[in-house]
CSV table of C-alpha atoms in Angstrom, one decimal:
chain,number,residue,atom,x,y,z
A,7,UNK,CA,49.1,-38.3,65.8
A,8,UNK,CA,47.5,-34.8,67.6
A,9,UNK,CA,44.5,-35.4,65.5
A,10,UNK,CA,43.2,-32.0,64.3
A,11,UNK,CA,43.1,-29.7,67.2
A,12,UNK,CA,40.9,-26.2,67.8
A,13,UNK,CA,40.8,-23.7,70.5
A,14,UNK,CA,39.6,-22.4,71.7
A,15,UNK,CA,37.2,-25.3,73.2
A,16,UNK,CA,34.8,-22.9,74.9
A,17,UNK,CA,33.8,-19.2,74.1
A,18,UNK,CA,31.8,-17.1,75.5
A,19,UNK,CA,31.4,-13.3,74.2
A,20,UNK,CA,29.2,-10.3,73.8
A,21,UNK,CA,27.4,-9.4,70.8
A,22,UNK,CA,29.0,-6.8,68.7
A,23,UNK,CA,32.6,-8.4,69.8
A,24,UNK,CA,35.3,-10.1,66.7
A,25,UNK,CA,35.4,-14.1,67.6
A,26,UNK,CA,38.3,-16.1,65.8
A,27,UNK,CA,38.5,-19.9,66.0
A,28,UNK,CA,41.2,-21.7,65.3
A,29,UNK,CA,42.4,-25.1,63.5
A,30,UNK,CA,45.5,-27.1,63.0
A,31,UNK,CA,44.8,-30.2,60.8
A,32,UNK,CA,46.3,-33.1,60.9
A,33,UNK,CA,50.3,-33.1,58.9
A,34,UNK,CA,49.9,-33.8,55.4
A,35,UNK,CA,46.1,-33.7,54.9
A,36,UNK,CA,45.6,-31.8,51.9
A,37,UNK,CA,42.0,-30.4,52.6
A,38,UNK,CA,40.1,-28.5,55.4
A,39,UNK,CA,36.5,-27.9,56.0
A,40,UNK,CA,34.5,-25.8,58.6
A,41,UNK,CA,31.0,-27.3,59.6
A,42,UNK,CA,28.7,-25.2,62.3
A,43,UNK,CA,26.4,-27.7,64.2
A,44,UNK,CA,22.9,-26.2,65.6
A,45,UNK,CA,20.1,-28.2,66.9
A,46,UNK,CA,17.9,-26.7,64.5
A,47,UNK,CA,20.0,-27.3,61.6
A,48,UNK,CA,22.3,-30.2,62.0
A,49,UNK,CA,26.1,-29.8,60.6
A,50,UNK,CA,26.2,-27.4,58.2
A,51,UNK,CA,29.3,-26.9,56.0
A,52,UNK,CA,30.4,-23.3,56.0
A,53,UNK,CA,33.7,-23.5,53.8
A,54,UNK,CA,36.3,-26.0,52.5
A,55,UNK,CA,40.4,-25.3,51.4
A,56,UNK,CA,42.5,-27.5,49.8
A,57,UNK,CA,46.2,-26.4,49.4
A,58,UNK,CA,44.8,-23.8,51.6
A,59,UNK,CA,42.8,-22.4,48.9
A,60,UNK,CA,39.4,-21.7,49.4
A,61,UNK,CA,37.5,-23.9,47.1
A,62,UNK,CA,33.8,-23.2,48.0
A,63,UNK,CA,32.6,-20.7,50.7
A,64,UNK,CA,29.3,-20.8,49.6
A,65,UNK,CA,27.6,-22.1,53.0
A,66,UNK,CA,29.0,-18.7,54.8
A,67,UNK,CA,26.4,-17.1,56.3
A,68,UNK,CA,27.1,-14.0,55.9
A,69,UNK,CA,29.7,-11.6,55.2
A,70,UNK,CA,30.4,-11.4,58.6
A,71,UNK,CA,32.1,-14.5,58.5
A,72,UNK,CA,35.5,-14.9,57.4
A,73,UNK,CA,38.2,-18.0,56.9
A,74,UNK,CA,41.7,-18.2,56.3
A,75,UNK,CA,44.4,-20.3,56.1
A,76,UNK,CA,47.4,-19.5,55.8
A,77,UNK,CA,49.8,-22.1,55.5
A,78,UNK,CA,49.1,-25.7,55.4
A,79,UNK,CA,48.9,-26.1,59.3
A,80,UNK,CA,46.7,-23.6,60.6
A,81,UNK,CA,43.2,-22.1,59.4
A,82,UNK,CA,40.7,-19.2,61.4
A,83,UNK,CA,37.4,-18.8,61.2
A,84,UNK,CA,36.7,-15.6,62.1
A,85,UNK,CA,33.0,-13.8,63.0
A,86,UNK,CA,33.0,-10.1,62.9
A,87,UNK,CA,30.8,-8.2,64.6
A,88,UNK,CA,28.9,-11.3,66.5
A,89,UNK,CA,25.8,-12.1,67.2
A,90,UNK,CA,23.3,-14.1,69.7
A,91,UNK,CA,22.3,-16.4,66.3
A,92,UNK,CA,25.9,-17.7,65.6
A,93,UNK,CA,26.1,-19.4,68.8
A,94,UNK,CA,26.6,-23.0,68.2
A,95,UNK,CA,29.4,-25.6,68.0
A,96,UNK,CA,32.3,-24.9,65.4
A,97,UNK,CA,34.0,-28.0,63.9
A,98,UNK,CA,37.2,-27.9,61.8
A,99,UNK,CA,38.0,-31.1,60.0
A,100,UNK,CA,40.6,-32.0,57.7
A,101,UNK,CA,41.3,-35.1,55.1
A,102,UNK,CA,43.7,-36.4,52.6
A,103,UNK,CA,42.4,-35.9,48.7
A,104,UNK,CA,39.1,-34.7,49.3
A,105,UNK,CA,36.7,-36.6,51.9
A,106,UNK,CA,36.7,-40.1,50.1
A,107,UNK,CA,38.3,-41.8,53.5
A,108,UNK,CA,36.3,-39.9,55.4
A,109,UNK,CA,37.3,-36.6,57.3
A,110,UNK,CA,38.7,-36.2,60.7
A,111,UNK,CA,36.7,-34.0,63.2
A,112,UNK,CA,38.4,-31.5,66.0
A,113,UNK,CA,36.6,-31.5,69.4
A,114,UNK,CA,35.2,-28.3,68.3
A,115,UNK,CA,34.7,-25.0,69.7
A,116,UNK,CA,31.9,-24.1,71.8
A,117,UNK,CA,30.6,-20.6,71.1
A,118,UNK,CA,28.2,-18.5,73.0
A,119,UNK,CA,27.2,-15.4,71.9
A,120,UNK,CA,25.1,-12.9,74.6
B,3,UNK,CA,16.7,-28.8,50.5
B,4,UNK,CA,17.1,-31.9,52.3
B,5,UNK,CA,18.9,-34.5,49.9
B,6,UNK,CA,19.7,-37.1,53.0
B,7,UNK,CA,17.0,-37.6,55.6
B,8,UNK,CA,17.5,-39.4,58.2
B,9,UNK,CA,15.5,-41.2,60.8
B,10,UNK,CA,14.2,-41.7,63.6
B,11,UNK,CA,15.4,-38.1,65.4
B,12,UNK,CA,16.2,-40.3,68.5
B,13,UNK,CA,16.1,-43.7,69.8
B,14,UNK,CA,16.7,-45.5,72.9
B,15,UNK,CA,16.9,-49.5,73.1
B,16,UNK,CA,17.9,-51.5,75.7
B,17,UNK,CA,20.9,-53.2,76.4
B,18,UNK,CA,21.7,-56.2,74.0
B,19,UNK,CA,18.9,-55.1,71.7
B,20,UNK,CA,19.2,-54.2,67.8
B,21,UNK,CA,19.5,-50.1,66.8
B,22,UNK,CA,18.1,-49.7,63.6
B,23,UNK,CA,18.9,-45.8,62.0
B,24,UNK,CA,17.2,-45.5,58.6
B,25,UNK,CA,18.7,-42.5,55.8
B,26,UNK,CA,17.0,-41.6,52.5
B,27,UNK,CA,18.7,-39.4,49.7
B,28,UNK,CA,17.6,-38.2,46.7
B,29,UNK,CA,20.7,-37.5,44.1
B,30,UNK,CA,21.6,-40.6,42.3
B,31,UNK,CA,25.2,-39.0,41.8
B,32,UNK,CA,26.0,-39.9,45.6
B,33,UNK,CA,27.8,-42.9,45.3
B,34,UNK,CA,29.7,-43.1,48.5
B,35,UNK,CA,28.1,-43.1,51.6
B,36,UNK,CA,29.5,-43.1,55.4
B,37,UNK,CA,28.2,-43.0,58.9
B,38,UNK,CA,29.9,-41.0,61.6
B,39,UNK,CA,29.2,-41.8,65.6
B,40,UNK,CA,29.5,-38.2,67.7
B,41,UNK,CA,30.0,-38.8,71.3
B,42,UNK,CA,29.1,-35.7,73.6
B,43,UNK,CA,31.7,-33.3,73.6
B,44,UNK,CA,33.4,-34.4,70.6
B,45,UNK,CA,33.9,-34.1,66.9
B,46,UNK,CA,31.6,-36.6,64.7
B,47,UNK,CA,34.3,-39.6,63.8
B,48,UNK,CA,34.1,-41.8,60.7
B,49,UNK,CA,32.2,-45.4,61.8
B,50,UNK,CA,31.7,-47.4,58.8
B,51,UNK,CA,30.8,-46.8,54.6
B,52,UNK,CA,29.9,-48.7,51.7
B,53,UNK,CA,29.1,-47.7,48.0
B,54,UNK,CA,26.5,-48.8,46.0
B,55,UNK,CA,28.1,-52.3,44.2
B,56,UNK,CA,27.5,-54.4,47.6
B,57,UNK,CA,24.3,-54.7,49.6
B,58,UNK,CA,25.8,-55.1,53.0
B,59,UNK,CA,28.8,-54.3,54.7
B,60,UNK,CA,29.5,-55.5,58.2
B,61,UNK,CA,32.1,-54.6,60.8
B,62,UNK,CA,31.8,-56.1,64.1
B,63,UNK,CA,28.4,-55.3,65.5
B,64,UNK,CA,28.0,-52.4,63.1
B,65,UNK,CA,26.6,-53.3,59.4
B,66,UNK,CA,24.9,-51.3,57.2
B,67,UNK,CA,22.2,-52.3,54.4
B,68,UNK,CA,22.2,-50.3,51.0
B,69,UNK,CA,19.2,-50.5,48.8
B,70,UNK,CA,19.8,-48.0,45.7
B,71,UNK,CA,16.7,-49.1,43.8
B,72,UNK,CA,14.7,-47.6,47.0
B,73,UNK,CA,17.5,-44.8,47.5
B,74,UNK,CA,17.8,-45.6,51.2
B,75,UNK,CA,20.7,-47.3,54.1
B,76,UNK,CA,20.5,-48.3,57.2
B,77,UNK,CA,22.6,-48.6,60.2
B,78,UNK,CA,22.3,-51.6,62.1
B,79,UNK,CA,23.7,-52.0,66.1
B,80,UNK,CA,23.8,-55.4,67.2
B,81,UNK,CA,23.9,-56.4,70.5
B,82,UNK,CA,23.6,-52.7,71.3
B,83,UNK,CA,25.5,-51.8,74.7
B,84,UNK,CA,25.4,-48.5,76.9
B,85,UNK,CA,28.7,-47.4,75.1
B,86,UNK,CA,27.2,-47.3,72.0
B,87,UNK,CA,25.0,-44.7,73.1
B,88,UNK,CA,25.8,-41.5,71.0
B,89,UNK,CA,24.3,-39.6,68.2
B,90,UNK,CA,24.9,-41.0,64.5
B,91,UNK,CA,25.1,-39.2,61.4
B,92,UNK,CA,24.3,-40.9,58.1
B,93,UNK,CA,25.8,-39.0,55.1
B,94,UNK,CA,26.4,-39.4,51.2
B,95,UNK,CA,28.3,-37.9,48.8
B,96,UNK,CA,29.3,-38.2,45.2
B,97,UNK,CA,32.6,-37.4,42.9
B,98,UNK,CA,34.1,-34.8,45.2
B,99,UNK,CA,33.1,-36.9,48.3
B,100,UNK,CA,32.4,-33.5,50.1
B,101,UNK,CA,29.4,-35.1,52.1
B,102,UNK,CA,26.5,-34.0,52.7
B,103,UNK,CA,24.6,-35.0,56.2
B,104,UNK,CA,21.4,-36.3,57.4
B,105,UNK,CA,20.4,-34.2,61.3
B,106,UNK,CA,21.4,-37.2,63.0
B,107,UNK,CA,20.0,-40.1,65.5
B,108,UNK,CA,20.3,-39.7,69.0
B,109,UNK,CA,20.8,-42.8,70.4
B,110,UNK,CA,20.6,-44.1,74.0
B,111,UNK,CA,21.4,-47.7,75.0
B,112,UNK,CA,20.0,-48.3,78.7
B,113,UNK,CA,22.0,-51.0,81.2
């Protein structure tokens, strides 16, 4: 098993610029979730699918930030315009019926916004 | 709100020494509660759980300690070694097991 895999693993852009991360979870794993992780505020769920609907988006930011997932094997995350603040680590994670095994993590994706 | 806090922010024990990582939450709906190591560079990965019927649950040299009248688990390391060092994330959750996390526990184990 691939695990659940994102890319890219490092990003580096310039504010004002669109930024789209991307997921593939693991086959036959029902839900996906997006955390953020910052220093200052640990890991922060931003928005969680299952059946690639989106149940709850409430931990978006803003309206800048957008998800999607089309089909059961691959998801975006995507930050339009960005900014210097939305620099952290991006984790995509996925699970079967909801997190009550636990979720797996991706590597993540690195971004830097200047 | 905070509804898991965990402490301490970071830790650092010596080699064969006991890791002790101490979480607190407040909604007595959780009723699931996991820990997840981080290594650097990559994803947090489920360690260990328990709910609230048992007290203690061990696996290898990891076992956490549930007290729900105090609202509050630990994470115990025995016999902590240098590859144990990694940050830890205590979490909890209830019916829909989305959890929620604690900022995590730095830990370094020195040689």
């Amino acid at each position: 098993d691939a695990g659940v895999i994102q890319s890219p693993r490092h990003e580096v852009t310039e504010m004002g610029q669109e930024v789209t991360l991307r997921c593939k979870p693991i086959s036959g794993h029902d839900y996906l979730f997006w955390y953020r992780q910052t220093m200052m505020r640990g890991l922060e769920l931003l928005i969680y699918f299952n059946n690639n609907v989106p149940i709850d988006d409430s931990g978006m930011p803003e309206d800048r930030f957008s998800a999607k997932m089309p089909n059961a094997s691959f998801s975006t995350l995507k930050i339009q315009p960005s900014e210097p603040r939305d620099s952290a680590v991006y984790f995509c994670a996925s699970s079967l019926s909801g997190a009550k095994y636990g979720y797996t993590f991706g590597s993540g994706t690195r971004l830097t916004v200047v | 709100q905070q509804q898991v806090k965990q402490s301490p922010q970071s830790l650092i024990v010596q080699k064969g020494g006991i890791s002790i990582i101490n979480c607190a939450y407040e909604n007595t709906a959780f009723d699931y509660f996991p820990w997840y190591q981080q290594f650097p560079g990559k994803g947090p990965a489920l360690l260990i759980a328990i709910r609230p019927d048992v007290s203690e649950k061990k696996e290898g040299r990891f076992t956490i300690s549930f007290n729900k009248s105090a609202k509050q688990f630990s994470l115990h390391i025995m016999d902590s070694q240098p590859g144990d060092s990694a940050t830890y994330f205590c979490a909890a959750s209830g019916g829909s097991y989305i959890p929620t996390f604690g900022r995590g526990t730095s830990l370094i184990v020195h040689p």
